[in-house]
PDB file of C-alpha atoms in Angstrom:
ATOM      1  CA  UNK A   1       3.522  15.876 -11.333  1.00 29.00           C
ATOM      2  CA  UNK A   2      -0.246  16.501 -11.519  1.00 30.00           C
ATOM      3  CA  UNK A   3      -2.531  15.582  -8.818  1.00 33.00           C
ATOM      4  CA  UNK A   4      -6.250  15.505  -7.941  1.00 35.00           C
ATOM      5  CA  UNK A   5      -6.695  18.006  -4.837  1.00 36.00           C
ATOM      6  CA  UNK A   6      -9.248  17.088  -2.850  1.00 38.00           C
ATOM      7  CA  UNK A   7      -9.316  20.109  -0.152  1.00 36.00           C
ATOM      8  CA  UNK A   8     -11.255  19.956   2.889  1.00 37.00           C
ATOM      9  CA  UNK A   9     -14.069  17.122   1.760  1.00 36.00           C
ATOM     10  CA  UNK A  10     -15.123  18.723  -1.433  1.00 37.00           C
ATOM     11  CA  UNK A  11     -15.349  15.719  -3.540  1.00 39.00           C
ATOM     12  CA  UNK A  12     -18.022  12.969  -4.672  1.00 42.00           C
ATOM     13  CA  UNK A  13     -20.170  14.864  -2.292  1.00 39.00           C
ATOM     14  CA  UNK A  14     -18.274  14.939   0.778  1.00 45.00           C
ATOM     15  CA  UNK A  15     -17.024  11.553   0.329  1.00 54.00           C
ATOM     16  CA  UNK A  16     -13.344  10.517  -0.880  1.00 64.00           C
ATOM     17  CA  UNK A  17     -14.771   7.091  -1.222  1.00 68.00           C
ATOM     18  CA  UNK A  18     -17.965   5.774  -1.763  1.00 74.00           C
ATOM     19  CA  UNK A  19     -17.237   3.637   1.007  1.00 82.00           C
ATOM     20  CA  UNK A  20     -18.634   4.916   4.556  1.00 87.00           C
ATOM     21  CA  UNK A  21     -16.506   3.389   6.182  1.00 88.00           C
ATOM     22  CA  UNK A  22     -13.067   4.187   3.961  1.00 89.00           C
ATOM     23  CA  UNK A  23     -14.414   8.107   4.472  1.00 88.00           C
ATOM     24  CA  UNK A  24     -14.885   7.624   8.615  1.00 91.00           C
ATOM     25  CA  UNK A  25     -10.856   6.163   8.633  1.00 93.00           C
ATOM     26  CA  UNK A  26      -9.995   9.359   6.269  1.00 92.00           C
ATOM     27  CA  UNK A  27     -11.339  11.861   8.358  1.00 92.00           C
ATOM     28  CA  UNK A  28     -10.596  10.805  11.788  1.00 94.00           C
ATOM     29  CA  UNK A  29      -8.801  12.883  13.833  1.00 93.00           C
ATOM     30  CA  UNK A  30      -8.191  10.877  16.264  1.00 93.00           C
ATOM     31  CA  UNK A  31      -5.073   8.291  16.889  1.00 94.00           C
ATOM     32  CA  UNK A  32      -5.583   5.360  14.099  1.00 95.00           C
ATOM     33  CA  UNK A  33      -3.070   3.808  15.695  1.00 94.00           C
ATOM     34  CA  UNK A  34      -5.003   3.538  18.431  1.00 94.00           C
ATOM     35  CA  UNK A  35      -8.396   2.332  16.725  1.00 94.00           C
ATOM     36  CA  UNK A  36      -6.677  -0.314  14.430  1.00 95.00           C
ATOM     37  CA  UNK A  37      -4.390  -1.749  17.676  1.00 93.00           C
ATOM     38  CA  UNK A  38      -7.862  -2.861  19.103  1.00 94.00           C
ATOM     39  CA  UNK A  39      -8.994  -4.473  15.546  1.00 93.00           C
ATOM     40  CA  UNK A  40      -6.355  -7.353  15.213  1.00 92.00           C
ATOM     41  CA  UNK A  41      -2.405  -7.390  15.422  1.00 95.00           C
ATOM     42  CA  UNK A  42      -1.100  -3.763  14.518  1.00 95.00           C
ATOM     43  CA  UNK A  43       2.462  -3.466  13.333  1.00 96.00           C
ATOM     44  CA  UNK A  44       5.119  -0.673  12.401  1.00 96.00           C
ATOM     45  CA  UNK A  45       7.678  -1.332  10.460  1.00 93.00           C
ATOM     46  CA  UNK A  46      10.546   1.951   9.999  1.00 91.00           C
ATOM     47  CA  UNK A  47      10.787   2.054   6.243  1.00 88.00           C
ATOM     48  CA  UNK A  48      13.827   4.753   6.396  1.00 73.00           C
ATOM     49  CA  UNK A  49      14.658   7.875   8.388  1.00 57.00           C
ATOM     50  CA  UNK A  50      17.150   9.144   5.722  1.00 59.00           C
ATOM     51  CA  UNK A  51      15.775   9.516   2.624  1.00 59.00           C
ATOM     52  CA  UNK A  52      15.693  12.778   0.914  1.00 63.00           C
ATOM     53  CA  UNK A  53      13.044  12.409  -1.909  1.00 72.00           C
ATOM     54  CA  UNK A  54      10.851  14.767  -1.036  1.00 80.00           C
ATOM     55  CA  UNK A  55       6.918  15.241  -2.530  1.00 80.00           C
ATOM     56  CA  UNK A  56       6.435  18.441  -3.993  1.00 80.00           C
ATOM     57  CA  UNK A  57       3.607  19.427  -0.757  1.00 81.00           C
ATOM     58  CA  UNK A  58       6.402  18.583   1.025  1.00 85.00           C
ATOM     59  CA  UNK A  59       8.692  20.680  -0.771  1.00 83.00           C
ATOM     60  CA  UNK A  60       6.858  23.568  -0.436  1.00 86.00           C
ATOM     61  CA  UNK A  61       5.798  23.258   3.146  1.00 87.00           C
ATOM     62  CA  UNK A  62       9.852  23.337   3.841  1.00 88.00           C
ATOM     63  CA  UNK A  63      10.730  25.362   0.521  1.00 88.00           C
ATOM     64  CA  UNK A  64      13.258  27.822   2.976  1.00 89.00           C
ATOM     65  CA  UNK A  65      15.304  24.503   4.320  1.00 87.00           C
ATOM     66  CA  UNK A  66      17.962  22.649   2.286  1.00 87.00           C
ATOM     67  CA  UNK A  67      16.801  19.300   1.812  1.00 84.00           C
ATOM     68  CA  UNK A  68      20.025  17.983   3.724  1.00 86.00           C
ATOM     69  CA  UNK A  69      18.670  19.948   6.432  1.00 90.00           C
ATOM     70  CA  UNK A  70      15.452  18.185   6.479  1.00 91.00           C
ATOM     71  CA  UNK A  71      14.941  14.861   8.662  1.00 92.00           C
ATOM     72  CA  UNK A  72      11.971  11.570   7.267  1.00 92.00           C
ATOM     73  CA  UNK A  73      10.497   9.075   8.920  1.00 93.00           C
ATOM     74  CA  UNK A  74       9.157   6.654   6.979  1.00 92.00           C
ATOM     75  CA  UNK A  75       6.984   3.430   8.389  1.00 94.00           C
ATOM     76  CA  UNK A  76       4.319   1.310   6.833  1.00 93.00           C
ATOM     77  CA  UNK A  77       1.422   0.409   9.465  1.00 95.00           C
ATOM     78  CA  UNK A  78      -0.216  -2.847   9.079  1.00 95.00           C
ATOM     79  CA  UNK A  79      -3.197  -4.971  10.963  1.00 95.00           C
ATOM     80  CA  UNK A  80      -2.718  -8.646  10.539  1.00 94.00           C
ATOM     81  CA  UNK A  81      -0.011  -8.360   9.092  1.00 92.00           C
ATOM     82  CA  UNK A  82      -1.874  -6.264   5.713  1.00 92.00           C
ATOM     83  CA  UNK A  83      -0.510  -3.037   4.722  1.00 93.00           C
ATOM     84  CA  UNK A  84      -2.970  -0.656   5.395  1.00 94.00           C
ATOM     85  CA  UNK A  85      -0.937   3.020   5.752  1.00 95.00           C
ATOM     86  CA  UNK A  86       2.310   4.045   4.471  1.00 94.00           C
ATOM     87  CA  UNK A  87       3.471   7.019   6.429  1.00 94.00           C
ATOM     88  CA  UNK A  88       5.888   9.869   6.583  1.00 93.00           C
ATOM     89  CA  UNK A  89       6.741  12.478   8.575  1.00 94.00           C
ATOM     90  CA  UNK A  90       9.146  15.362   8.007  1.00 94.00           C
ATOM     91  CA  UNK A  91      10.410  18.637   9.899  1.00 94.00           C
ATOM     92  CA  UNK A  92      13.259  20.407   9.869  1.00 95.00           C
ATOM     93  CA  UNK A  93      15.923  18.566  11.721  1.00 94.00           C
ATOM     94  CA  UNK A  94      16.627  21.367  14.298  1.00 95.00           C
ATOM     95  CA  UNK A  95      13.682  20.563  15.733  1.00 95.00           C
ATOM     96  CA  UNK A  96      14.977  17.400  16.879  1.00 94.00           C
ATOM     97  CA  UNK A  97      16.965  18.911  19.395  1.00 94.00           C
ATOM     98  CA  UNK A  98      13.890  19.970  21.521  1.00 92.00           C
ATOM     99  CA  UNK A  99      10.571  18.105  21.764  1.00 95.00           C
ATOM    100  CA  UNK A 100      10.266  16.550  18.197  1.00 96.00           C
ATOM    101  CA  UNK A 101      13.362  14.959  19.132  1.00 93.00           C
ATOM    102  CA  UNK A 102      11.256  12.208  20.531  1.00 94.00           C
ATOM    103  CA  UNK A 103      10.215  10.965  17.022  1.00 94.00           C
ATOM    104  CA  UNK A 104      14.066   9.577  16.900  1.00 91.00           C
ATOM    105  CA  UNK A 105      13.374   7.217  19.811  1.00 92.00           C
ATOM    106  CA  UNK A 106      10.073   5.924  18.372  1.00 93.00           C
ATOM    107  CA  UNK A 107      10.905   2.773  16.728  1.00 91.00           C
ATOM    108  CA  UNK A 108       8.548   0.396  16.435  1.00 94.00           C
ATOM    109  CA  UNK A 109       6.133   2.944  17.677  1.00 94.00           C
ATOM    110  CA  UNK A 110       3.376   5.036  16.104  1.00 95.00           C
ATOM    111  CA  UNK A 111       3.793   8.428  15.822  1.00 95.00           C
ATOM    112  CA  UNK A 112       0.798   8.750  17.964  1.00 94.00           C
ATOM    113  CA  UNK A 113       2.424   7.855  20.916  1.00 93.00           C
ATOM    114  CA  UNK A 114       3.853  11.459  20.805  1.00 94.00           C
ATOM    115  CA  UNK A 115       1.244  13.885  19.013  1.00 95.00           C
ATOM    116  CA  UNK A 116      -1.950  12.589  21.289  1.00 94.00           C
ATOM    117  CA  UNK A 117      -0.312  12.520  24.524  1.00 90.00           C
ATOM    118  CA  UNK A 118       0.536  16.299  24.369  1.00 90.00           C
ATOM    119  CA  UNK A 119      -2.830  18.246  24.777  1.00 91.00           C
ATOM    120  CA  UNK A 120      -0.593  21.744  23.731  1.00 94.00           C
ATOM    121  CA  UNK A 121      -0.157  19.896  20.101  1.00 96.00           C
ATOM    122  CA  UNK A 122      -2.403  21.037  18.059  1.00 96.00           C
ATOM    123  CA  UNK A 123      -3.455  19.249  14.646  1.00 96.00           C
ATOM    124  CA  UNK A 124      -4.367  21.403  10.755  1.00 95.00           C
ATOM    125  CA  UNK A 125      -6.762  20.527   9.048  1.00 94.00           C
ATOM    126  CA  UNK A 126      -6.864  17.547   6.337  1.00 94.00           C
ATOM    127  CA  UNK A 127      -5.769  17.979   2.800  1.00 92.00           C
ATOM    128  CA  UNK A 128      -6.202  15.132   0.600  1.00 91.00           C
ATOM    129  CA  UNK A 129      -5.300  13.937  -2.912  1.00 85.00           C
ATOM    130  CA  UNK A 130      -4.645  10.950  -4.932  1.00 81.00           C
ATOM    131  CA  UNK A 131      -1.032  10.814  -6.912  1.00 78.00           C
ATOM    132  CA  UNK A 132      -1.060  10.253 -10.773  1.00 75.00           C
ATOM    133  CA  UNK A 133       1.177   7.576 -11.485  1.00 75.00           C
ATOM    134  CA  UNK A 134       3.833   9.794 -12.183  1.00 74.00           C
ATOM    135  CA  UNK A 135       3.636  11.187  -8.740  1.00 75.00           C
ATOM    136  CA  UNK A 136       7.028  10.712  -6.319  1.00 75.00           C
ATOM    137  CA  UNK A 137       4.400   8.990  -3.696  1.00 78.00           C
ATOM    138  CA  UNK A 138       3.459   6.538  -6.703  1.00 78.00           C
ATOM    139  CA  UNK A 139       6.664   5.151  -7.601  1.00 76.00           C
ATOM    140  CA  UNK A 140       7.613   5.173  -3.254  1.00 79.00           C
ATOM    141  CA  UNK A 141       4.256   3.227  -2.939  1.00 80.00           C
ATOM    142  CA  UNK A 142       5.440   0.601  -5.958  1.00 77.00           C
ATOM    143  CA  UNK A 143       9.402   0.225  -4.521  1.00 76.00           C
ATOM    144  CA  UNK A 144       7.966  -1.036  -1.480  1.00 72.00           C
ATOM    145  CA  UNK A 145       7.202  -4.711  -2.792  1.00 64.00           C
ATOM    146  CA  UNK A 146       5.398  -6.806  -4.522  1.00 52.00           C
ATOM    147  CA  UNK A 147       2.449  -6.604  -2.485  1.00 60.00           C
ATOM    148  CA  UNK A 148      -0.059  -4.876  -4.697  1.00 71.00           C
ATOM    149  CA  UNK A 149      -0.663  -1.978  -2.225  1.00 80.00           C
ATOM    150  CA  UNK A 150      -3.668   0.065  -4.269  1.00 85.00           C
ATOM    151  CA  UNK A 151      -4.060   3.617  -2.986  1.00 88.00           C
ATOM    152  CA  UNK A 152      -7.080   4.985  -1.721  1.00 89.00           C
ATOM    153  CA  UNK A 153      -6.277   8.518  -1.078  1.00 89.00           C
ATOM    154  CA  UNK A 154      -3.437  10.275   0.537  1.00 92.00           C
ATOM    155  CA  UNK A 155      -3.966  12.851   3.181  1.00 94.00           C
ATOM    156  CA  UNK A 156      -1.381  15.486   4.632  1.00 95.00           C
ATOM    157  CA  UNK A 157      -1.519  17.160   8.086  1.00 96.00           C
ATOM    158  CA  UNK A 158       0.874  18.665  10.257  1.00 96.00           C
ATOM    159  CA  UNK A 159       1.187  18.793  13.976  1.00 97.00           C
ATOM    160  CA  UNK A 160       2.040  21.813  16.165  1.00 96.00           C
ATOM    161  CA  UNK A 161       4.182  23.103  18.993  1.00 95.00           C
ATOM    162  CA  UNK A 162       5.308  25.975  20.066  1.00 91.00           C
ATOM    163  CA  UNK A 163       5.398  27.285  16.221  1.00 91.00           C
ATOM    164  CA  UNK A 164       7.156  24.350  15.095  1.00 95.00           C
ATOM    165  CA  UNK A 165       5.107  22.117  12.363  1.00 94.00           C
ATOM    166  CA  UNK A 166       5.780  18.546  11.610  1.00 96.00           C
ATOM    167  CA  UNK A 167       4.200  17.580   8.291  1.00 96.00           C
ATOM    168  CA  UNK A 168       2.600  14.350   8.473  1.00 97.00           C
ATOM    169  CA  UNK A 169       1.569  12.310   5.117  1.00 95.00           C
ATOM    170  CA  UNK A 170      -0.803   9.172   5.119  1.00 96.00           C
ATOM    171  CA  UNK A 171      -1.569   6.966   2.327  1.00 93.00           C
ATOM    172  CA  UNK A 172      -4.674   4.819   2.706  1.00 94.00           C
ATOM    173  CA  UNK A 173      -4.325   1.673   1.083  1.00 91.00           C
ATOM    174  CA  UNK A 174      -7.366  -0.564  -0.437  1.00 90.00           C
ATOM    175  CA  UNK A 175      -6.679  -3.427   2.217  1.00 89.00           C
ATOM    176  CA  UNK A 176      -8.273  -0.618   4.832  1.00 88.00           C
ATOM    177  CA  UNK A 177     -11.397  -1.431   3.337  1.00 89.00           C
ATOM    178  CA  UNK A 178     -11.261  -5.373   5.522  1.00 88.00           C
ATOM    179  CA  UNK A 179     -11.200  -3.062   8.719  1.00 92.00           C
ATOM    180  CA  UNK A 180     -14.084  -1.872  10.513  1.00 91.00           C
ATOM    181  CA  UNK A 181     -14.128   1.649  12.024  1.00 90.00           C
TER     182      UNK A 181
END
């Protein structure tokens, strides 16, 4: 399971691509969801909210929770009708029970709609990486279909309130690289 860290924009010069735009989706901070709802038709399809394979970042983040004890959410994001993000989110599922619990009743629905409403939720920083084809993520990313889905990078955040984290992983795919910033 060996993967390229890329920590905090240290690589190719500050770049993760050597496109300018690729790099300005990577690093923004700001809801995506958002940005690529105003570029064409923006989609979210729920992949799964059971599965237990977990990525080894993930793993750790969680390593004193059983995995049973652990609760995905899995969605791919797409702008006319491309796959452009494959996402997941994990936390413990006893935070569903309070405020997180609001990630059950998404849907359809970015997890944006929750995590940028809340000023009190605060955001890490980015930490980003690009799976070997051996790589959990890899072999999620090829399941998914036929569609040729080439990944640009992966990034991992997590979101917080009141002490509780929710880990958030993106993966960029090449058909990002059709939409303007």
């Amino acid at each position: 399971m060996k993967t390229l860290l890329i920590h905090k924009m240290n690589f190719r010069r500050n770049y993760i691509t050597e496109s300018e735009n690729m790099n300005a989706w990577l690093h923004c901070r700001d809801s995506i969801s958002d940005r690529l709802n105003k570029k064409g038709k923006y989609k979210v399809e729920v992949l799964s909210a059971k599965r237990t394979n977990f990525l080894f970042s993930e793993r750790n983040q969680y390593s004193s929770y059983r995995k049973q004890a652990l609760y995905l959410r899995e969605v791919l994001i797409s702008i006319n009708e491309k796959p452009v993000i494959y996402a997941r989110t994990l936390m413990p599922k006893k935070y569903l029970r309070g405020f997180w619990g609001n990630i059950r009743k998404l849907q359809e629905k970015p997890l944006a709609n929750i995590v940028f409403e809340d000023k009190s939720i605060k955001r890490s920083n980015f930490y980003f990486f690009i799976p070997s084809k051996v790589n959990a993520l890899f072999k999620t990313i090829n399941a998914l279909s036929a569609k040729n889905l080439a990944i640009v990078a992966v990034r991992q955040s997590s979101f917080s309130k009141r002490k509780q984290k929710v880990l958030l992983t993106e993966v960029f795919f090449d058909n990002f690289y059709n939409v303007g910033f």
